PDB file of N, CA and C in Angstrom:
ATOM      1  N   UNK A   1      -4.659 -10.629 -16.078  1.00  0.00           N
ATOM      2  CA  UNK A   1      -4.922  -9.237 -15.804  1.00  0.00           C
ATOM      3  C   UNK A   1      -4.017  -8.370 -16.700  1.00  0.00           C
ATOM      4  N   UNK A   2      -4.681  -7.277 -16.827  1.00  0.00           N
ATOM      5  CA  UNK A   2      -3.628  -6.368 -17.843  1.00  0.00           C
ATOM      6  C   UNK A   2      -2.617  -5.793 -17.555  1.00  0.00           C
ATOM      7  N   UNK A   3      -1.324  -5.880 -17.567  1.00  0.00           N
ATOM      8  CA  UNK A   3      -0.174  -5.718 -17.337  1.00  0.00           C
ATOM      9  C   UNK A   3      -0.061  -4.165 -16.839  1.00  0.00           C
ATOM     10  N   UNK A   4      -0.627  -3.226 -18.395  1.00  0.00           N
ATOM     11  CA  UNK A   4      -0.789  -1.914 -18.155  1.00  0.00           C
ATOM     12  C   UNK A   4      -0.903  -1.322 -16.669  1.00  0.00           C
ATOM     13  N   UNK A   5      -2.871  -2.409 -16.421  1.00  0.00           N
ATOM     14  CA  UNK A   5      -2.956  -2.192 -14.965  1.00  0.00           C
ATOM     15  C   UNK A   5      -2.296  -2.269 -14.026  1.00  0.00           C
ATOM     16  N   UNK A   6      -1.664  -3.614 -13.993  1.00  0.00           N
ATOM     17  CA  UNK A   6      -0.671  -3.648 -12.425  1.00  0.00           C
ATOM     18  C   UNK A   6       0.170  -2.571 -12.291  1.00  0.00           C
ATOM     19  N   UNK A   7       0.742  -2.302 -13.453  1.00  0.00           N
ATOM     20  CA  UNK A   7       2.181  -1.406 -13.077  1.00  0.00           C
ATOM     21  C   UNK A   7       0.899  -0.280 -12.895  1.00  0.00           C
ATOM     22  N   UNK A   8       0.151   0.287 -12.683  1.00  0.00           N
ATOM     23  CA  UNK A   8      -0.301   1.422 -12.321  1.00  0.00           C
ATOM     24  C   UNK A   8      -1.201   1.564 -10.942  1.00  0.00           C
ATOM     25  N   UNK A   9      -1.071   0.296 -10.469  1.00  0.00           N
ATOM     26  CA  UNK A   9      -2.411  -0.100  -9.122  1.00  0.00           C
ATOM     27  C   UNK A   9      -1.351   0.477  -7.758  1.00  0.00           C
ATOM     28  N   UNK A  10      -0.110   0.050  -7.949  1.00  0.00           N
ATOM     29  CA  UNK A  10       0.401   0.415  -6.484  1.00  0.00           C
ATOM     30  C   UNK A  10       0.970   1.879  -6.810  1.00  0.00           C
ATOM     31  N   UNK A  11       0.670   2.842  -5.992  1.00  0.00           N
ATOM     32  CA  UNK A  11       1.128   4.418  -6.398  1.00  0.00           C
ATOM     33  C   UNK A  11       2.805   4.791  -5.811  1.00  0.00           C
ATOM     34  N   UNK A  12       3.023   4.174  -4.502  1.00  0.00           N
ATOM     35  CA  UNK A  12       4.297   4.260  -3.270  1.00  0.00           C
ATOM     36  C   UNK A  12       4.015   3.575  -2.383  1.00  0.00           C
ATOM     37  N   UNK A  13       5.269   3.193  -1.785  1.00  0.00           N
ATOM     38  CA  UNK A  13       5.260   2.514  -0.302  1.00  0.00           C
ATOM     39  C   UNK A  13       4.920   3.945   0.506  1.00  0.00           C
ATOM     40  N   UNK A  14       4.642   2.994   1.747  1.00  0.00           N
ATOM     41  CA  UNK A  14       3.922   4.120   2.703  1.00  0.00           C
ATOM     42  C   UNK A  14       5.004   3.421   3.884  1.00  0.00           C
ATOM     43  N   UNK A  15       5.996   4.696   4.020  1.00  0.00           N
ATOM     44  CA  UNK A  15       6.850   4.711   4.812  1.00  0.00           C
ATOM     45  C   UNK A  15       6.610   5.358   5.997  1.00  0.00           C
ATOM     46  N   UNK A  16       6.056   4.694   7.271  1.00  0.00           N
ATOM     47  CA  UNK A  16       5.996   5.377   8.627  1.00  0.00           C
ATOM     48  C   UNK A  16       6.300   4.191   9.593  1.00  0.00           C
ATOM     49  N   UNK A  17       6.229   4.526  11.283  1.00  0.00           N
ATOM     50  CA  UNK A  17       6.636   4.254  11.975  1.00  0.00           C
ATOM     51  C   UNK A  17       6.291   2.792  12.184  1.00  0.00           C
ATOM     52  N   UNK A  18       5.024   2.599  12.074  1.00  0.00           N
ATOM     53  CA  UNK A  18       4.015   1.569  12.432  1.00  0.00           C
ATOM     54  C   UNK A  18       4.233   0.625  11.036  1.00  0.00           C
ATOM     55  N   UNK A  19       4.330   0.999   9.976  1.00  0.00           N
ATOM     56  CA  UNK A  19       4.562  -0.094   8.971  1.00  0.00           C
ATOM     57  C   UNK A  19       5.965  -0.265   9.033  1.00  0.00           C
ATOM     58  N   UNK A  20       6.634  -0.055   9.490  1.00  0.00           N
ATOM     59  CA  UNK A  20       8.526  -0.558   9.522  1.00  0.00           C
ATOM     60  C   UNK A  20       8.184  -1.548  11.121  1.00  0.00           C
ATOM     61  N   UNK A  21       7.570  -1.647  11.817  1.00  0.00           N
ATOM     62  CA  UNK A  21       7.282  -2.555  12.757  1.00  0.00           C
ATOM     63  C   UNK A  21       6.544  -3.482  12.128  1.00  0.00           C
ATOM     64  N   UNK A  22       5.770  -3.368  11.251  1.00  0.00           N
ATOM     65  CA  UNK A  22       4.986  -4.533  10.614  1.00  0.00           C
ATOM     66  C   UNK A  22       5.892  -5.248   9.989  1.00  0.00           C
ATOM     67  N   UNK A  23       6.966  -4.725   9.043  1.00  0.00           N
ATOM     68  CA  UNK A  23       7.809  -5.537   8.505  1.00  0.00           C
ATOM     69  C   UNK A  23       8.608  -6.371   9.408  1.00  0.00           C
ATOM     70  N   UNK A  24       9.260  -5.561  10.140  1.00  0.00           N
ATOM     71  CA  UNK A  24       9.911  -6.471  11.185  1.00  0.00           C
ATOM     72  C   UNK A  24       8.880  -7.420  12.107  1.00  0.00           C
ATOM     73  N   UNK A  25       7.957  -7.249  12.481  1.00  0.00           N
ATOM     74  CA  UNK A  25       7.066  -8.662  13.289  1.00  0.00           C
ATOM     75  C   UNK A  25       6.023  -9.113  12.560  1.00  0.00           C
ATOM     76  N   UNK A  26       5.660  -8.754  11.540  1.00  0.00           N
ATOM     77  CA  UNK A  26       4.608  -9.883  10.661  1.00  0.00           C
ATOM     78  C   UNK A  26       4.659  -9.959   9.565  1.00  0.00           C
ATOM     79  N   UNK A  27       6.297  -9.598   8.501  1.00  0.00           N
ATOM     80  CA  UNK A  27       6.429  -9.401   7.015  1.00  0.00           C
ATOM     81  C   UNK A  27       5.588  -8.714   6.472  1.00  0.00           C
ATOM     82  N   UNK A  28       5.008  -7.574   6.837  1.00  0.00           N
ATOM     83  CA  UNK A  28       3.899  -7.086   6.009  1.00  0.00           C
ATOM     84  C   UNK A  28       4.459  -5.216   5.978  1.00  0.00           C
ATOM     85  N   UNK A  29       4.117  -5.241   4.657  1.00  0.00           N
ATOM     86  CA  UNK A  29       4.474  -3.572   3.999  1.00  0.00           C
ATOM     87  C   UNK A  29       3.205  -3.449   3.234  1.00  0.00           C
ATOM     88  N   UNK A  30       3.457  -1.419   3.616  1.00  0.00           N
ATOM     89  CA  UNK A  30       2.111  -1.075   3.490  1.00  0.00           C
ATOM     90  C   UNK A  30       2.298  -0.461   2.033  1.00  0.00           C
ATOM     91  N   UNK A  31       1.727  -0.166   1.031  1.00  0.00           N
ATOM     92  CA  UNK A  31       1.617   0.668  -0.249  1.00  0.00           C
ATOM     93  C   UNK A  31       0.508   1.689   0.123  1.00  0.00           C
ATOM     94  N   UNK A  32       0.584   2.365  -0.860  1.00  0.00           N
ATOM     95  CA  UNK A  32      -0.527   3.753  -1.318  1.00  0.00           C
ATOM     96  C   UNK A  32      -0.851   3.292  -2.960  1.00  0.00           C
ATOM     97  N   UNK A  33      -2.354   3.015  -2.978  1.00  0.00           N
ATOM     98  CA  UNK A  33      -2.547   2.402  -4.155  1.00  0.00           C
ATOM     99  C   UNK A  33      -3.683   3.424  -4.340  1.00  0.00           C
ATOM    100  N   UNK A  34      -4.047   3.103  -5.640  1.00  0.00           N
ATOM    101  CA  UNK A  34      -5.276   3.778  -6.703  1.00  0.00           C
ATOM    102  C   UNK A  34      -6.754   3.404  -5.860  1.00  0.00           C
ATOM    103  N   UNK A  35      -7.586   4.662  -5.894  1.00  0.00           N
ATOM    104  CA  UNK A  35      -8.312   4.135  -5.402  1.00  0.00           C
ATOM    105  C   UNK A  35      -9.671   3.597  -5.509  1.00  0.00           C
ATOM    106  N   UNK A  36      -9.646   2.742  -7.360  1.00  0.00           N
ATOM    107  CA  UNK A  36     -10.697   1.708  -6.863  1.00  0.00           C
ATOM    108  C   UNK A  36      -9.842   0.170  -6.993  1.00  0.00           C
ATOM    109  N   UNK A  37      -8.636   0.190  -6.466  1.00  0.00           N
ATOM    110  CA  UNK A  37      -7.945  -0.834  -6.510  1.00  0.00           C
ATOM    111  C   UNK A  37      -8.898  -2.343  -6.200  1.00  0.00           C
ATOM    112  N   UNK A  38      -8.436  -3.416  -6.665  1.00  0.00           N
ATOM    113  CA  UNK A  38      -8.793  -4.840  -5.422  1.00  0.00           C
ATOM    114  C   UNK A  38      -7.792  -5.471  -4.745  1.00  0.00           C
ATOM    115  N   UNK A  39      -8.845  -6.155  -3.614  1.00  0.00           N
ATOM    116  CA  UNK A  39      -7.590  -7.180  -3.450  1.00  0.00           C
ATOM    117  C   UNK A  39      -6.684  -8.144  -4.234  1.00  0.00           C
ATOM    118  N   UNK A  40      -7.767  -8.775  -5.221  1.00  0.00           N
ATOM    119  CA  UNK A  40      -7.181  -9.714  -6.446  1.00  0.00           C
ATOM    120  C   UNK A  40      -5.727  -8.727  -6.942  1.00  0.00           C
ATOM    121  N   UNK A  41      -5.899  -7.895  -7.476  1.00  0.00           N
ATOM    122  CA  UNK A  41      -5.653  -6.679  -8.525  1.00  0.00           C
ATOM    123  C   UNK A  41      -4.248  -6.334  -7.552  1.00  0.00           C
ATOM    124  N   UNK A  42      -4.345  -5.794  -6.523  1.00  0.00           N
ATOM    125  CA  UNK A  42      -2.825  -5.600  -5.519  1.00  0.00           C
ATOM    126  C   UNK A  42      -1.786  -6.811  -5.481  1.00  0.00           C
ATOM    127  N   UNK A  43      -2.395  -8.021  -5.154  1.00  0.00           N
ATOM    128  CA  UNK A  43      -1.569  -9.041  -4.804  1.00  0.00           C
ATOM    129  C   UNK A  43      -1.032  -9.388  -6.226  1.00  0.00           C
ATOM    130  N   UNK A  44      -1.676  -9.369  -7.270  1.00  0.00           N
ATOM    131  CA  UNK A  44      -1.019  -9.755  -8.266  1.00  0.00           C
ATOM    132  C   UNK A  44      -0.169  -8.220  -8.836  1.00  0.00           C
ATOM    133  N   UNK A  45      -0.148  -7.228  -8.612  1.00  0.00           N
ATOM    134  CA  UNK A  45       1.058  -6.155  -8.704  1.00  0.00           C
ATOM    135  C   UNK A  45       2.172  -6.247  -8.072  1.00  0.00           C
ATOM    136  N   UNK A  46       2.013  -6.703  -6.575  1.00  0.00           N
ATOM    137  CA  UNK A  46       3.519  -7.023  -5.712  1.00  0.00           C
ATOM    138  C   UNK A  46       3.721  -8.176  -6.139  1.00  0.00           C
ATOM    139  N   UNK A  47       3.025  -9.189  -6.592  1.00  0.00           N
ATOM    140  CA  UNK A  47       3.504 -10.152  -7.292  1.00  0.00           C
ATOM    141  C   UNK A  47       4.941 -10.073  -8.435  1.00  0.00           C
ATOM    142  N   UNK A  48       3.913  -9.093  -9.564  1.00  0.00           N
ATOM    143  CA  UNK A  48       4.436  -8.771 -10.385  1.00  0.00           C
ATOM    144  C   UNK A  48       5.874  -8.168 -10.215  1.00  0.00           C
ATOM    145  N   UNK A  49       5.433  -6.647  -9.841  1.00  0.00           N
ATOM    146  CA  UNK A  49       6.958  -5.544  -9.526  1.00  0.00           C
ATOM    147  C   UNK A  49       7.931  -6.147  -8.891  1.00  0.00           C
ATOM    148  N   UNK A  50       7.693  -7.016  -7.632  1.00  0.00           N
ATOM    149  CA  UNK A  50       8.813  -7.734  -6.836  1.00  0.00           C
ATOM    150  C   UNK A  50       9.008  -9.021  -6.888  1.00  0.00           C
ATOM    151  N   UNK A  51       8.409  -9.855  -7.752  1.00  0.00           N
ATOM    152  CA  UNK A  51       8.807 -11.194  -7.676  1.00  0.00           C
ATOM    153  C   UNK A  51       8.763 -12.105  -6.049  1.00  0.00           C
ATOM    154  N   UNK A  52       7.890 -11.489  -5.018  1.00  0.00           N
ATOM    155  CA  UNK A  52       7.273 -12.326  -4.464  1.00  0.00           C
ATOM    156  C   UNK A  52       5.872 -12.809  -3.984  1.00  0.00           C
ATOM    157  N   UNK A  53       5.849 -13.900  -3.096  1.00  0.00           N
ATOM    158  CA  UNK A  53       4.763 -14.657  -3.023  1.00  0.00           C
ATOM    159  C   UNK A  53       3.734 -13.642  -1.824  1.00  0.00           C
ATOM    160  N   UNK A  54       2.854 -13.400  -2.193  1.00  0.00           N
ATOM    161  CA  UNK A  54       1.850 -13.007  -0.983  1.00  0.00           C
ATOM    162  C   UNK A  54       0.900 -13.866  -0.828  1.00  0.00           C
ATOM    163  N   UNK A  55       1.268 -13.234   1.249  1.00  0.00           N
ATOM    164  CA  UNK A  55      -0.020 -14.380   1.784  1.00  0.00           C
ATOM    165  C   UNK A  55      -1.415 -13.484   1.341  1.00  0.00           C
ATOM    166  N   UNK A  56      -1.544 -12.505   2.143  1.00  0.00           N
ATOM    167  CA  UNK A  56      -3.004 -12.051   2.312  1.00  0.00           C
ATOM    168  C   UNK A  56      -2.467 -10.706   1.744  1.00  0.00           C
ATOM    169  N   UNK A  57      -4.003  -9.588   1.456  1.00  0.00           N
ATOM    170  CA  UNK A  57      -3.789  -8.351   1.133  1.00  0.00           C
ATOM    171  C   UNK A  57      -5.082  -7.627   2.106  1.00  0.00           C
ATOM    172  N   UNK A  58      -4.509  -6.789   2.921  1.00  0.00           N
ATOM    173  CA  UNK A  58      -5.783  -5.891   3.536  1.00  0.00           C
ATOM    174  C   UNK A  58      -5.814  -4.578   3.542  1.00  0.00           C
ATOM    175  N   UNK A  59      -7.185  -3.816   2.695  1.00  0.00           N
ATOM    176  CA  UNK A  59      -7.203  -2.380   2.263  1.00  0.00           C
ATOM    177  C   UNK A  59      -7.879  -1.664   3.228  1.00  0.00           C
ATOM    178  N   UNK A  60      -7.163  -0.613   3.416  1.00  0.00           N
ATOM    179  CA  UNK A  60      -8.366   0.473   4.495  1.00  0.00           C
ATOM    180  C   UNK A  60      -8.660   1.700   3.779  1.00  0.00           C
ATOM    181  N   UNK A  61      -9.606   1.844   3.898  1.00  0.00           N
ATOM    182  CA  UNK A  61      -9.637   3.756   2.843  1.00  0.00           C
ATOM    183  C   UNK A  61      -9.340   4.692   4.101  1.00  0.00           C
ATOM    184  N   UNK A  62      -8.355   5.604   4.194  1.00  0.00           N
ATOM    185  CA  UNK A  62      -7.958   6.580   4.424  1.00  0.00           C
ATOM    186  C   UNK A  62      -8.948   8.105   4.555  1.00  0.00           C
ATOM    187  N   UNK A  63     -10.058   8.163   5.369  1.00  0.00           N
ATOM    188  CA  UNK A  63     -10.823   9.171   4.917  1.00  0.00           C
ATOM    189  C   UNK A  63     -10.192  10.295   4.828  1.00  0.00           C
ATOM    190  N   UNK A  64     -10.903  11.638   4.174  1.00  0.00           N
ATOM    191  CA  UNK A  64     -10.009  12.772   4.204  1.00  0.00           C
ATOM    192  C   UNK A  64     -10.512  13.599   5.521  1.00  0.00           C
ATOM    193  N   UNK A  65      -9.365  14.014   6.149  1.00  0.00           N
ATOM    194  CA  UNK A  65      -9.804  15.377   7.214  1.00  0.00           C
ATOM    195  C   UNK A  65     -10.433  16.228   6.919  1.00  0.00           C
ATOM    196  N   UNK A  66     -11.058  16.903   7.875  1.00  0.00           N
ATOM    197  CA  UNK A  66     -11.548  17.847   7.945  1.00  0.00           C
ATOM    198  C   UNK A  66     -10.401  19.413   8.549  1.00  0.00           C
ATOM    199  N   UNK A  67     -10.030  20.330   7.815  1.00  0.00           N
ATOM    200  CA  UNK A  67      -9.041  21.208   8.862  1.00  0.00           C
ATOM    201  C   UNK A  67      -9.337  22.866   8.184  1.00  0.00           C
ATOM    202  N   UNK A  68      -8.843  23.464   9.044  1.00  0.00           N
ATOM    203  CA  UNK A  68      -8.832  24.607   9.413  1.00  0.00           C
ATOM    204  C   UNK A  68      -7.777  25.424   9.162  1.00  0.00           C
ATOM    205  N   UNK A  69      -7.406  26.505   7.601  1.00  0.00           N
ATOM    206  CA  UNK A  69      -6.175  27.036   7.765  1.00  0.00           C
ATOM    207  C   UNK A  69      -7.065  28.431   7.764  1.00  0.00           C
ATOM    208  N   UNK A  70      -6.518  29.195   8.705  1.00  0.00           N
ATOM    209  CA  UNK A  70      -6.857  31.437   8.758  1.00  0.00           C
ATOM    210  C   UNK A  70      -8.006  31.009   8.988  1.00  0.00           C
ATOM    211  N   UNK A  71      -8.711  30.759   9.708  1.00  0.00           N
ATOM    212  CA  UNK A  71     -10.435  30.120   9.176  1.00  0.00           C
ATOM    213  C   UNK A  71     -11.491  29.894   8.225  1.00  0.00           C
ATOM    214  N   UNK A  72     -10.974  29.359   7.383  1.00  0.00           N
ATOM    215  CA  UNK A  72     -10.569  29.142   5.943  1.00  0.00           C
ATOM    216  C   UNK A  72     -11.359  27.566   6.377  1.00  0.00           C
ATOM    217  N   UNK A  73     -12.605  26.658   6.245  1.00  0.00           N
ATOM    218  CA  UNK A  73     -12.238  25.191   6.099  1.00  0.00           C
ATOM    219  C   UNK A  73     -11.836  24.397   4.981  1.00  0.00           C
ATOM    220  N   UNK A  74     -11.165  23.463   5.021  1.00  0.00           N
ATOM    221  CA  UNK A  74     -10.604  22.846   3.568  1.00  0.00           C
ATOM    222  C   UNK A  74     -10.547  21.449   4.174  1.00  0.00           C
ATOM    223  N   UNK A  75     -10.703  20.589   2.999  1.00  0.00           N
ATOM    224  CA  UNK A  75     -10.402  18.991   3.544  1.00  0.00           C
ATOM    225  C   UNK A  75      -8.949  18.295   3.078  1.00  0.00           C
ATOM    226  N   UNK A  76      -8.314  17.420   3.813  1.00  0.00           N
ATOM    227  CA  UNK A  76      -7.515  16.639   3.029  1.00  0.00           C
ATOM    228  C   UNK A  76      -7.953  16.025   1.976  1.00  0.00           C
ATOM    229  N   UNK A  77      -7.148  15.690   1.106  1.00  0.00           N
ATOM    230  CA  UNK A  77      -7.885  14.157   0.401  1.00  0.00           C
ATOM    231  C   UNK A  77      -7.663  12.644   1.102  1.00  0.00           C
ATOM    232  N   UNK A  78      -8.473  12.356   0.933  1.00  0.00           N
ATOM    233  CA  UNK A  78      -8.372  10.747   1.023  1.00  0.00           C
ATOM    234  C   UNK A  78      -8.004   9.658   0.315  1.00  0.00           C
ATOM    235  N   UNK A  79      -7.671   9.045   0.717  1.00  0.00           N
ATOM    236  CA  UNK A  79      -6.642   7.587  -0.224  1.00  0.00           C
ATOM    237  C   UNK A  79      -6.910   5.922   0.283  1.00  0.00           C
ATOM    238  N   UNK A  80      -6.325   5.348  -0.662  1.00  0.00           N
ATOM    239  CA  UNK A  80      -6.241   3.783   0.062  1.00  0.00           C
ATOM    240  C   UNK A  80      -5.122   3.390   0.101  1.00  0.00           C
ATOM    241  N   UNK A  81      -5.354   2.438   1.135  1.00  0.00           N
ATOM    242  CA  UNK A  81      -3.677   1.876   2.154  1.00  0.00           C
ATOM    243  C   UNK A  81      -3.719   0.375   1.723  1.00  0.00           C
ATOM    244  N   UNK A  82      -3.280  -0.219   1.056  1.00  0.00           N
ATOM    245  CA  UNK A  82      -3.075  -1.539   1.100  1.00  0.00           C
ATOM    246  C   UNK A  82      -1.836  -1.942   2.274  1.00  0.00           C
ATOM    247  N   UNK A  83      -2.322  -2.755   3.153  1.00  0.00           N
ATOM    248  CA  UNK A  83      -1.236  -3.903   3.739  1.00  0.00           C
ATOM    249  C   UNK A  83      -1.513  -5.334   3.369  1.00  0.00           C
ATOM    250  N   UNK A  84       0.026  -5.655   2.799  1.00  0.00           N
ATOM    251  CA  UNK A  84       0.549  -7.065   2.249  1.00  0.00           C
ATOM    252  C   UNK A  84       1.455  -7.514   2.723  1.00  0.00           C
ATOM    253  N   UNK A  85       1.375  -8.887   3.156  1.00  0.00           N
ATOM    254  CA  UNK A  85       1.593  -9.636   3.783  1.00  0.00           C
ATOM    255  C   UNK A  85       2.234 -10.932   2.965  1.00  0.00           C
ATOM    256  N   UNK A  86       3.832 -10.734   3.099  1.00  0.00           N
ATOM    257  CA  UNK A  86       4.039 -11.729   2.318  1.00  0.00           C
ATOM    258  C   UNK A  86       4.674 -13.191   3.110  1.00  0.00           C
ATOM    259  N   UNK A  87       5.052 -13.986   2.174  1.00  0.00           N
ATOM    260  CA  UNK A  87       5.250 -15.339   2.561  1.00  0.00           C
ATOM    261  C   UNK A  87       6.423 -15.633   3.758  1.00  0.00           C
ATOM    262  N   UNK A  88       6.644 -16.561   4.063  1.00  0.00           N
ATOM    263  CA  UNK A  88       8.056 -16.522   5.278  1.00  0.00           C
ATOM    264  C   UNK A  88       8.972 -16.187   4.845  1.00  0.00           C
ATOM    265  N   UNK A  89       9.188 -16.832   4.006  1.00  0.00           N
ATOM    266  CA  UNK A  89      10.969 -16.354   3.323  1.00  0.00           C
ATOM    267  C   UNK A  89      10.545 -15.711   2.334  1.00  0.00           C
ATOM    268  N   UNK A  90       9.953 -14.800   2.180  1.00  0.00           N
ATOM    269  CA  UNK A  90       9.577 -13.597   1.211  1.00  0.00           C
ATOM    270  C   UNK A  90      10.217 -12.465   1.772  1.00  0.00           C
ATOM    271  N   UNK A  91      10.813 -11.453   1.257  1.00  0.00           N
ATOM    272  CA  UNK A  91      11.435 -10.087   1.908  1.00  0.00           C
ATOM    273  C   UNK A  91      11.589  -8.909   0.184  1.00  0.00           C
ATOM    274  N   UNK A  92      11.127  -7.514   0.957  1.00  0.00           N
ATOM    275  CA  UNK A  92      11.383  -6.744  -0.801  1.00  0.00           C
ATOM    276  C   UNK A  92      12.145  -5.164  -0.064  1.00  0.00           C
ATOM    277  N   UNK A  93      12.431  -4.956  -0.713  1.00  0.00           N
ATOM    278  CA  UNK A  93      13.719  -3.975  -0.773  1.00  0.00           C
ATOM    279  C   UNK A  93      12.874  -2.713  -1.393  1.00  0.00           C
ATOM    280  N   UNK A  94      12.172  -2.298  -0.221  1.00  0.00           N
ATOM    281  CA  UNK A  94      11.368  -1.188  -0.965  1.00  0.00           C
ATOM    282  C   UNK A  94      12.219   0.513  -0.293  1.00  0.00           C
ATOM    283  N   UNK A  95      12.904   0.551   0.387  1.00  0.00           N
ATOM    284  CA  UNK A  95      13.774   1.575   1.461  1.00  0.00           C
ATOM    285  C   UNK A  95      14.400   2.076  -0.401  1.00  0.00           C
ATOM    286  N   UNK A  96      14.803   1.360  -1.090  1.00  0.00           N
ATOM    287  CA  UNK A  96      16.098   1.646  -2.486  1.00  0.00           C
ATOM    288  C   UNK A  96      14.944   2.160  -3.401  1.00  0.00           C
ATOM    289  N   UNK A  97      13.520   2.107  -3.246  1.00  0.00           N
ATOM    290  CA  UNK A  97      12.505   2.084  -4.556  1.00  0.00           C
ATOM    291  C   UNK A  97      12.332   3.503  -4.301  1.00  0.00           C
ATOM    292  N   UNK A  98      12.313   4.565  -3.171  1.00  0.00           N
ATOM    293  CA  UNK A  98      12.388   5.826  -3.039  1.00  0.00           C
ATOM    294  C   UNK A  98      13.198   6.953  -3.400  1.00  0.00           C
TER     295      UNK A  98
END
């Protein structure tokens, strides 16, 4: 795969409540990736950037809201969420990458 690509597929970790519990009970951290990313295409970027092994990779698309500013309607945008899931004794130091 093209190198170019990887370093450009994962955008940020996605730091919230529910993915810092994933790390701690099922090794798995979430990214904010590009969005016509793959699964192939992700696992081999955390591969790459962090030098470890992943088990599985699972993407959700993020739809955008619908909201209301002055009564004004406007949408969020929408994005994709990769969660990766890495090996047992796999661990990455993404808290220092911010």
């Amino acid at each position: 795969m093209n190198q170019e690509r990887l370093l450009k597929v994962i955008l940020s970790p996605h730091i919230s409540e529910k993915a810092t519990i994933g790390v701690d009970k099922r090794n798995e951290y979430v990214f904010q990736v590009i969005k016509d990313a793959t699964k192939p295409e992700i696992k081999d970027a955390v591969e790459h950037l962090f030098n470890a092994k992943v088990k599985t990779v699972r993407i959700v698309n993020v739809i955008p809201k619908k909201k209301m500013f002055k009564g004004v309607a406007g949408t969020r945008k929408g994005w994709k969420k990769a969660y990766v899931t890495l090996q047992a004794d796999q661990k990455l130091d993404i808290m220092g990458a911010q």
